[in-house]
mmCIF file of C-alpha atoms in Angstrom:
data_model
loop_
_atom_site.group_PDB
_atom_site.id
_atom_site.type_symbol
_atom_site.label_atom_id
_atom_site.label_comp_id
_atom_site.label_asym_id
_atom_site.label_seq_id
_atom_site.Cartn_x
_atom_site.Cartn_y
_atom_site.Cartn_z
ATOM 1 C CA UNK A 1 -1.466 22.595 -16.648
ATOM 2 C CA UNK A 2 -3.695 25.003 -14.726
ATOM 3 C CA UNK A 3 -5.764 24.106 -11.693
ATOM 4 C CA UNK A 4 -9.284 22.748 -12.189
ATOM 5 C CA UNK A 5 -11.731 24.181 -9.682
ATOM 6 C CA UNK A 6 -15.431 23.395 -9.948
ATOM 7 C CA UNK A 7 -17.610 26.510 -9.656
ATOM 8 C CA UNK A 8 -19.609 24.992 -6.792
ATOM 9 C CA UNK A 9 -16.501 24.671 -4.583
ATOM 10 C CA UNK A 10 -16.151 27.293 -1.835
ATOM 11 C CA UNK A 11 -12.582 28.572 -1.543
ATOM 12 C CA UNK A 12 -11.771 31.150 1.131
ATOM 13 C CA UNK A 13 -10.024 34.245 -0.290
ATOM 14 C CA UNK A 14 -6.993 33.661 1.974
ATOM 15 C CA UNK A 15 -6.450 30.089 0.746
ATOM 16 C CA UNK A 16 -3.301 29.501 -1.298
ATOM 17 C CA UNK A 17 -3.553 26.940 -4.107
ATOM 18 C CA UNK A 18 -0.549 25.438 -5.866
ATOM 19 C CA UNK A 19 -0.279 24.489 -9.525
ATOM 20 C CA UNK A 20 -2.303 21.661 -11.063
ATOM 21 C CA UNK A 21 -4.676 21.450 -8.105
ATOM 22 C CA UNK A 22 -7.994 19.746 -8.838
ATOM 23 C CA UNK A 23 -11.009 20.618 -6.705
ATOM 24 C CA UNK A 24 -14.284 18.779 -7.309
ATOM 25 C CA UNK A 25 -17.872 19.954 -6.705
ATOM 26 C CA UNK A 26 -18.978 21.050 -3.231
ATOM 27 C CA UNK A 27 -15.521 21.069 -1.674
ATOM 28 C CA UNK A 28 -14.928 23.648 1.085
ATOM 29 C CA UNK A 29 -11.446 25.109 1.639
ATOM 30 C CA UNK A 30 -11.167 27.326 4.718
ATOM 31 C CA UNK A 31 -9.186 30.385 5.747
ATOM 32 C CA UNK A 32 -5.394 30.523 5.812
ATOM 33 C CA UNK A 33 -4.983 27.158 4.142
ATOM 34 C CA UNK A 34 -2.308 26.033 1.687
ATOM 35 C CA UNK A 35 -2.934 23.315 -0.882
ATOM 36 C CA UNK A 36 0.208 22.018 -2.614
ATOM 37 C CA UNK A 37 0.835 21.327 -6.288
ATOM 38 C CA UNK A 38 -0.965 18.394 -7.855
ATOM 39 C CA UNK A 39 -3.298 17.759 -4.929
ATOM 40 C CA UNK A 40 -6.779 16.394 -5.703
ATOM 41 C CA UNK A 41 -9.710 17.271 -3.426
ATOM 42 C CA UNK A 42 -12.703 15.084 -4.222
ATOM 43 C CA UNK A 43 -16.314 16.103 -3.864
ATOM 44 C CA UNK A 44 -17.664 17.077 -0.424
ATOM 45 C CA UNK A 45 -14.334 16.987 1.407
ATOM 46 C CA UNK A 46 -13.647 19.876 3.818
ATOM 47 C CA UNK A 47 -10.291 21.516 4.499
ATOM 48 C CA UNK A 48 -10.641 23.600 7.657
ATOM 49 C CA UNK A 49 -8.716 26.719 8.663
ATOM 50 C CA UNK A 50 -4.959 26.796 9.259
ATOM 51 C CA UNK A 51 -4.263 23.609 7.337
ATOM 52 C CA UNK A 52 -1.193 23.125 5.143
ATOM 53 C CA UNK A 53 -1.287 20.258 2.634
ATOM 54 C CA UNK A 54 1.752 19.373 0.537
ATOM 55 C CA UNK A 55 2.103 18.108 -3.017
ATOM 56 C CA UNK A 56 0.255 15.319 -4.813
ATOM 57 C CA UNK A 57 -2.136 14.385 -2.034
ATOM 58 C CA UNK A 58 -5.458 12.709 -2.846
ATOM 59 C CA UNK A 59 -8.283 13.453 -0.416
ATOM 60 C CA UNK A 60 -11.473 11.470 -0.955
ATOM 61 C CA UNK A 61 -15.137 12.409 -0.411
ATOM 62 C CA UNK A 62 -16.385 13.500 3.011
ATOM 63 C CA UNK A 63 -12.962 13.646 4.644
ATOM 64 C CA UNK A 64 -12.583 16.540 7.089
ATOM 65 C CA UNK A 65 -9.025 17.803 7.495
ATOM 66 C CA UNK A 66 -7.977 20.320 10.149
ATOM 67 C CA UNK A 67 -11.164 20.264 12.187
ATOM 68 C CA UNK A 68 -11.338 21.756 15.656
ATOM 69 C CA UNK A 69 -9.912 19.438 18.311
ATOM 70 C CA UNK A 70 -12.282 17.426 20.472
ATOM 71 C CA UNK A 71 -10.746 18.906 23.598
ATOM 72 C CA UNK A 72 -12.830 20.435 26.397
ATOM 73 C CA UNK A 73 -10.307 23.232 26.950
ATOM 74 C CA UNK A 74 -10.201 24.326 23.301
ATOM 75 C CA UNK A 75 -11.398 27.934 23.001
ATOM 76 C CA UNK A 76 -10.854 28.593 19.332
ATOM 77 C CA UNK A 77 -7.137 29.364 19.544
ATOM 78 C CA UNK A 78 -5.083 29.531 16.340
ATOM 79 C CA UNK A 79 -3.543 26.081 15.927
ATOM 80 C CA UNK A 80 -2.485 24.091 12.893
ATOM 81 C CA UNK A 81 -2.589 20.937 10.803
ATOM 82 C CA UNK A 82 0.423 20.199 8.587
ATOM 83 C CA UNK A 83 0.395 17.387 6.030
ATOM 84 C CA UNK A 84 3.273 16.265 3.794
ATOM 85 C CA UNK A 85 3.299 14.956 0.225
ATOM 86 C CA UNK A 86 1.861 11.974 -1.654
ATOM 87 C CA UNK A 87 -0.690 10.922 0.949
ATOM 88 C CA UNK A 88 -3.951 9.090 0.266
ATOM 89 C CA UNK A 89 -6.750 10.100 2.634
ATOM 90 C CA UNK A 90 -9.878 8.044 2.080
ATOM 91 C CA UNK A 91 -13.578 8.586 2.691
ATOM 92 C CA UNK A 92 -14.730 10.116 5.999
ATOM 93 C CA UNK A 93 -11.255 10.377 7.515
ATOM 94 C CA UNK A 94 -11.014 13.064 10.215
ATOM 95 C CA UNK A 95 -7.776 14.823 11.181
ATOM 96 C CA UNK A 96 -7.945 17.484 13.901
ATOM 97 C CA UNK A 97 -5.583 20.397 14.409
ATOM 98 C CA UNK A 98 -3.445 20.904 17.520
ATOM 99 C CA UNK A 99 -4.147 22.581 20.845
ATOM 100 C CA UNK A 100 -2.330 25.214 22.876
ATOM 101 C CA UNK A 101 -2.270 22.657 25.682
ATOM 102 C CA UNK A 102 -0.222 20.435 23.369
ATOM 103 C CA UNK A 103 2.274 21.302 20.630
ATOM 104 C CA UNK A 104 -0.240 23.512 18.741
ATOM 105 C CA UNK A 105 -0.105 21.388 15.607
ATOM 106 C CA UNK A 106 -0.987 17.981 14.231
ATOM 107 C CA UNK A 107 1.721 16.800 11.836
ATOM 108 C CA UNK A 108 1.386 14.135 9.141
ATOM 109 C CA UNK A 109 4.356 12.874 7.129
ATOM 110 C CA UNK A 110 4.491 11.818 3.479
ATOM 111 C CA UNK A 111 3.513 8.691 1.595
ATOM 112 C CA UNK A 112 0.830 7.653 4.082
ATOM 113 C CA UNK A 113 -2.520 5.970 3.512
ATOM 114 C CA UNK A 114 -5.387 6.603 5.913
ATOM 115 C CA UNK A 115 -8.305 4.321 5.078
ATOM 116 C CA UNK A 116 -11.991 5.099 5.475
ATOM 117 C CA UNK A 117 -13.279 6.374 8.820
ATOM 118 C CA UNK A 118 -9.862 6.493 10.486
ATOM 119 C CA UNK A 119 -9.346 9.353 12.953
ATOM 120 C CA UNK A 120 -6.230 11.297 13.949
ATOM 121 C CA UNK A 121 -6.815 13.520 16.964
ATOM 122 C CA UNK A 122 -5.190 16.789 18.023
ATOM 123 C CA UNK A 123 -1.430 17.109 18.483
ATOM 124 C CA UNK A 124 -0.618 13.752 16.907
ATOM 125 C CA UNK A 125 2.634 13.263 15.025
ATOM 126 C CA UNK A 126 2.579 10.684 12.221
ATOM 127 C CA UNK A 127 5.730 9.634 10.367
ATOM 128 C CA UNK A 128 6.237 8.807 6.704
ATOM 129 C CA UNK A 129 4.725 5.733 5.011
ATOM 130 C CA UNK A 130 2.213 4.998 7.768
ATOM 131 C CA UNK A 131 -0.920 2.971 7.002
ATOM 132 C CA UNK A 132 -4.037 3.300 9.152
ATOM 133 C CA UNK A 133 -6.630 0.755 8.075
ATOM 134 C CA UNK A 134 -10.386 1.304 8.272
ATOM 135 C CA UNK A 135 -11.730 2.879 11.471
ATOM 136 C CA UNK A 136 -8.392 3.093 13.303
ATOM 137 C CA UNK A 137 -8.732 5.662 16.098
ATOM 138 C CA UNK A 138 -5.774 7.671 17.423
ATOM 139 C CA UNK A 139 -6.388 9.793 20.516
ATOM 140 C CA UNK A 140 -4.616 13.072 21.175
ATOM 141 C CA UNK A 141 -0.835 13.447 21.354
ATOM 142 C CA UNK A 142 -0.122 10.006 19.855
ATOM 143 C CA UNK A 143 3.205 9.605 18.039
ATOM 144 C CA UNK A 144 3.489 7.040 15.243
ATOM 145 C CA UNK A 145 6.896 6.299 13.731
ATOM 146 C CA UNK A 146 7.655 5.777 10.052
ATOM 147 C CA UNK A 147 6.543 2.640 8.176
ATOM 148 C CA UNK A 148 4.003 1.609 10.811
ATOM 149 C CA UNK A 149 0.852 -0.318 9.882
ATOM 150 C CA UNK A 150 -2.155 -0.255 12.224
ATOM 151 C CA UNK A 151 -4.879 -2.719 11.257
ATOM 152 C CA UNK A 152 -8.596 -1.997 11.172
ATOM 153 C CA UNK A 153 -10.694 -0.966 14.158
ATOM 154 C CA UNK A 154 -7.708 -0.583 16.475
ATOM 155 C CA UNK A 155 -7.525 2.221 19.040
ATOM 156 C CA UNK A 156 -4.547 3.992 20.592
ATOM 157 C CA UNK A 157 -4.855 5.894 23.873
ATOM 158 C CA UNK A 158 -3.607 9.478 24.259
ATOM 159 C CA UNK A 159 0.139 10.169 24.623
ATOM 160 C CA UNK A 160 1.112 6.671 23.439
ATOM 161 C CA UNK A 161 4.107 6.165 21.130
ATOM 162 C CA UNK A 162 4.139 3.578 18.352
ATOM 163 C CA UNK A 163 7.695 2.791 17.265
ATOM 164 C CA UNK A 164 8.830 2.677 13.638
ATOM 165 C CA UNK A 165 8.356 -0.434 11.471
ATOM 166 C CA UNK A 166 5.892 -1.982 13.906
ATOM 167 C CA UNK A 167 2.702 -3.782 12.884
ATOM 168 C CA UNK A 168 -0.427 -3.608 15.043
ATOM 169 C CA UNK A 169 -3.142 -6.209 14.492
ATOM 170 C CA UNK A 170 -6.826 -5.473 14.016
ATOM 171 C CA UNK A 171 -9.439 -4.770 16.703
ATOM 172 C CA UNK A 172 -6.655 -4.111 19.214
ATOM 173 C CA UNK A 173 -6.340 -1.546 21.987
ATOM 174 C CA UNK A 174 -3.143 0.139 23.179
ATOM 175 C CA UNK A 175 -2.586 2.013 26.428
ATOM 176 C CA UNK A 176 1.169 1.375 26.545
ATOM 177 C CA UNK A 177 3.938 2.207 24.077
ATOM 178 C CA UNK A 178 4.686 -0.261 21.266
ATOM 179 C CA UNK A 179 8.452 -0.604 20.694
ATOM 180 C CA UNK A 180 9.895 -0.242 17.184
ATOM 181 C CA UNK A 181 10.196 -3.238 14.847
ATOM 182 C CA UNK A 182 7.589 -5.256 16.764
ATOM 183 C CA UNK A 183 4.399 -7.194 16.020
ATOM 184 C CA UNK A 184 1.516 -6.492 18.415
ATOM 185 C CA UNK A 185 -2.035 -7.747 18.627
ATOM 186 C CA UNK A 186 -4.884 -8.427 21.047
ATOM 187 C CA UNK A 187 -7.871 -6.684 22.602
ATOM 188 C CA UNK A 188 -5.386 -5.430 25.183
ATOM 189 C CA UNK A 189 -2.404 -5.147 22.892
ATOM 190 C CA UNK A 190 0.481 -7.523 23.529
ATOM 191 C CA UNK A 191 3.731 -8.287 21.711
ATOM 192 C CA UNK A 192 4.346 -11.350 19.577
ATOM 193 C CA UNK A 193 7.990 -10.778 18.683
ATOM 194 C CA UNK A 194 9.653 -8.750 15.930
ATOM 195 C CA UNK A 195 7.690 -7.824 12.801
ATOM 196 C CA UNK A 196 9.899 -10.060 10.656
ATOM 197 C CA UNK A 197 7.785 -10.047 7.488
ATOM 198 C CA UNK A 198 7.500 -6.273 7.543
ATOM 199 C CA UNK A 199 11.187 -5.828 8.282
ATOM 200 C CA UNK A 200 12.233 -8.049 5.378
ATOM 201 C CA UNK A 201 9.847 -6.221 3.032
ATOM 202 C CA UNK A 202 11.521 -2.978 4.048
ATOM 203 C CA UNK A 203 15.019 -4.227 3.312
ATOM 204 C CA UNK A 204 16.285 -5.242 6.744
ATOM 205 C CA UNK A 205 18.966 -7.911 6.374
ATOM 206 C CA UNK A 206 18.993 -11.281 8.140
ATOM 207 C CA UNK A 207 21.637 -10.149 10.634
ATOM 208 C CA UNK A 208 19.440 -7.295 11.887
ATOM 209 C CA UNK A 209 16.391 -9.569 12.095
ATOM 210 C CA UNK A 210 18.284 -12.253 14.033
ATOM 211 C CA UNK A 211 19.671 -9.648 16.417
ATOM 212 C CA UNK A 212 16.192 -8.229 17.079
ATOM 213 C CA UNK A 213 14.855 -11.738 17.740
ATOM 214 C CA UNK A 214 17.614 -12.382 20.268
ATOM 215 C CA UNK A 215 17.140 -8.993 21.895
ATOM 216 C CA UNK A 216 13.400 -9.612 22.154
ATOM 217 C CA UNK A 217 13.921 -12.927 23.968
ATOM 218 C CA UNK A 218 16.309 -11.335 26.450
ATOM 219 C CA UNK A 219 14.140 -8.291 27.148
ATOM 220 C CA UNK A 220 10.726 -9.925 27.290
ATOM 221 C CA UNK A 221 11.234 -13.602 28.074
ATOM 222 C CA UNK A 222 14.401 -13.984 30.156
ATOM 223 C CA UNK A 223 12.828 -13.283 33.531
ATOM 224 C CA UNK A 224 15.331 -10.485 34.171
ATOM 225 C CA UNK A 225 14.294 -7.046 35.333
ATOM 226 C CA UNK A 226 13.985 -4.377 32.682
ATOM 227 C CA UNK A 227 17.349 -2.774 33.444
ATOM 228 C CA UNK A 228 19.109 -6.130 33.737
ATOM 229 C CA UNK A 229 17.727 -7.300 30.400
ATOM 230 C CA UNK A 230 18.555 -4.051 28.600
ATOM 231 C CA UNK A 231 22.094 -4.123 29.963
ATOM 232 C CA UNK A 232 22.516 -7.718 28.801
ATOM 233 C CA UNK A 233 21.292 -6.823 25.323
ATOM 234 C CA UNK A 234 23.781 -3.953 25.130
ATOM 235 C CA UNK A 235 26.575 -6.277 26.206
ATOM 236 C CA UNK A 236 25.722 -9.168 23.887
ATOM 237 C CA UNK A 237 24.532 -7.223 20.806
ATOM 238 C CA UNK A 238 26.696 -4.097 20.497
ATOM 239 C CA UNK A 239 26.966 -2.026 17.359
ATOM 240 C CA UNK A 240 23.600 -2.966 15.834
ATOM 241 C CA UNK A 241 21.580 0.209 15.194
ATOM 242 C CA UNK A 242 18.159 -1.460 15.314
ATOM 243 C CA UNK A 243 18.917 -3.098 18.658
ATOM 244 C CA UNK A 244 20.270 0.160 20.066
ATOM 245 C CA UNK A 245 17.086 1.917 18.941
ATOM 246 C CA UNK A 246 14.911 -0.750 20.587
ATOM 247 C CA UNK A 247 16.793 -0.381 23.864
ATOM 248 C CA UNK A 248 16.648 3.431 23.834
ATOM 249 C CA UNK A 249 12.908 3.430 23.040
ATOM 250 C CA UNK A 250 12.167 1.183 26.038
ATOM 251 C CA UNK A 251 14.385 3.230 28.347
ATOM 252 C CA UNK A 252 12.765 6.496 27.223
ATOM 253 C CA UNK A 253 9.186 5.252 27.544
ATOM 254 C CA UNK A 254 7.206 7.235 30.096
ATOM 255 C CA UNK A 255 4.104 5.083 29.715
ATOM 256 C CA UNK A 256 5.754 1.675 29.885
ATOM 257 C CA UNK A 257 5.773 -0.690 26.937
ATOM 258 C CA UNK A 258 3.342 -3.350 25.797
ATOM 259 C CA UNK A 259 4.205 -6.752 27.361
ATOM 260 C CA UNK A 260 4.936 -10.030 25.659
ATOM 261 C CA UNK A 261 1.809 -12.148 25.280
ATOM 262 C CA UNK A 262 3.397 -14.931 27.351
ATOM 263 C CA UNK A 263 4.693 -12.710 30.116
ATOM 264 C CA UNK A 264 2.077 -9.991 30.360
ATOM 265 C CA UNK A 265 2.641 -9.040 33.964
ATOM 266 C CA UNK A 266 6.204 -10.241 34.390
ATOM 267 C CA UNK A 267 9.054 -7.966 35.410
ATOM 268 C CA UNK A 268 7.165 -4.705 34.918
ATOM 269 C CA UNK A 269 7.439 -4.749 31.086
#
């Protein structure tokens, strides 16, 4: 099947279009872009320069992909936006390309859904199967792990990391890292234990869930210092990959991690 391109669409001569691409009326596709096989660009969406979009993506009306970063130091340098396969990008989503001050590219994985009016700023890195609900706002340099859900109208500060398989509640704000496998919520985001429902839906067995629950209690509710609690977890729960990942994420955090809702200021967590 050949591509279907409406005559009113504006396609830059340097754009590369894959097979079976559908482009609706009044779409604009900029210079040095690549649109993968089977991708559908709905009316009035804009694909800006230096954007690579993989296969079977569906981009809805008025989305703007690969726009210039909202960064005061940006001077028009050549930077990039790279998007994987099978993503759904809904109405009025904005995704900005990278900066030379950062990693020069914004990278989106595959199988994601970005709901209406969500925003992904420059130099972000988004893993596979991420859901951003309506009006979620990610500042620059944010990293989001795979299988994360961020509920509507939440905001994440620049340089924050959101660990894989975590769930962030709606109308929340995050200025500290959210560890993997966790449930977070609140105007100033706080932890409420492991994301057990999400973990079970994604095939985590009961042993892994129980181990994460125990690790959470030791790290966030034992009253021990961070290093004492992490050492105790390593001693009591060896050989469990999810627990080891949780411990390494907390140790590697440069920003500090979101606290437990009962112990917000305790022990420096």
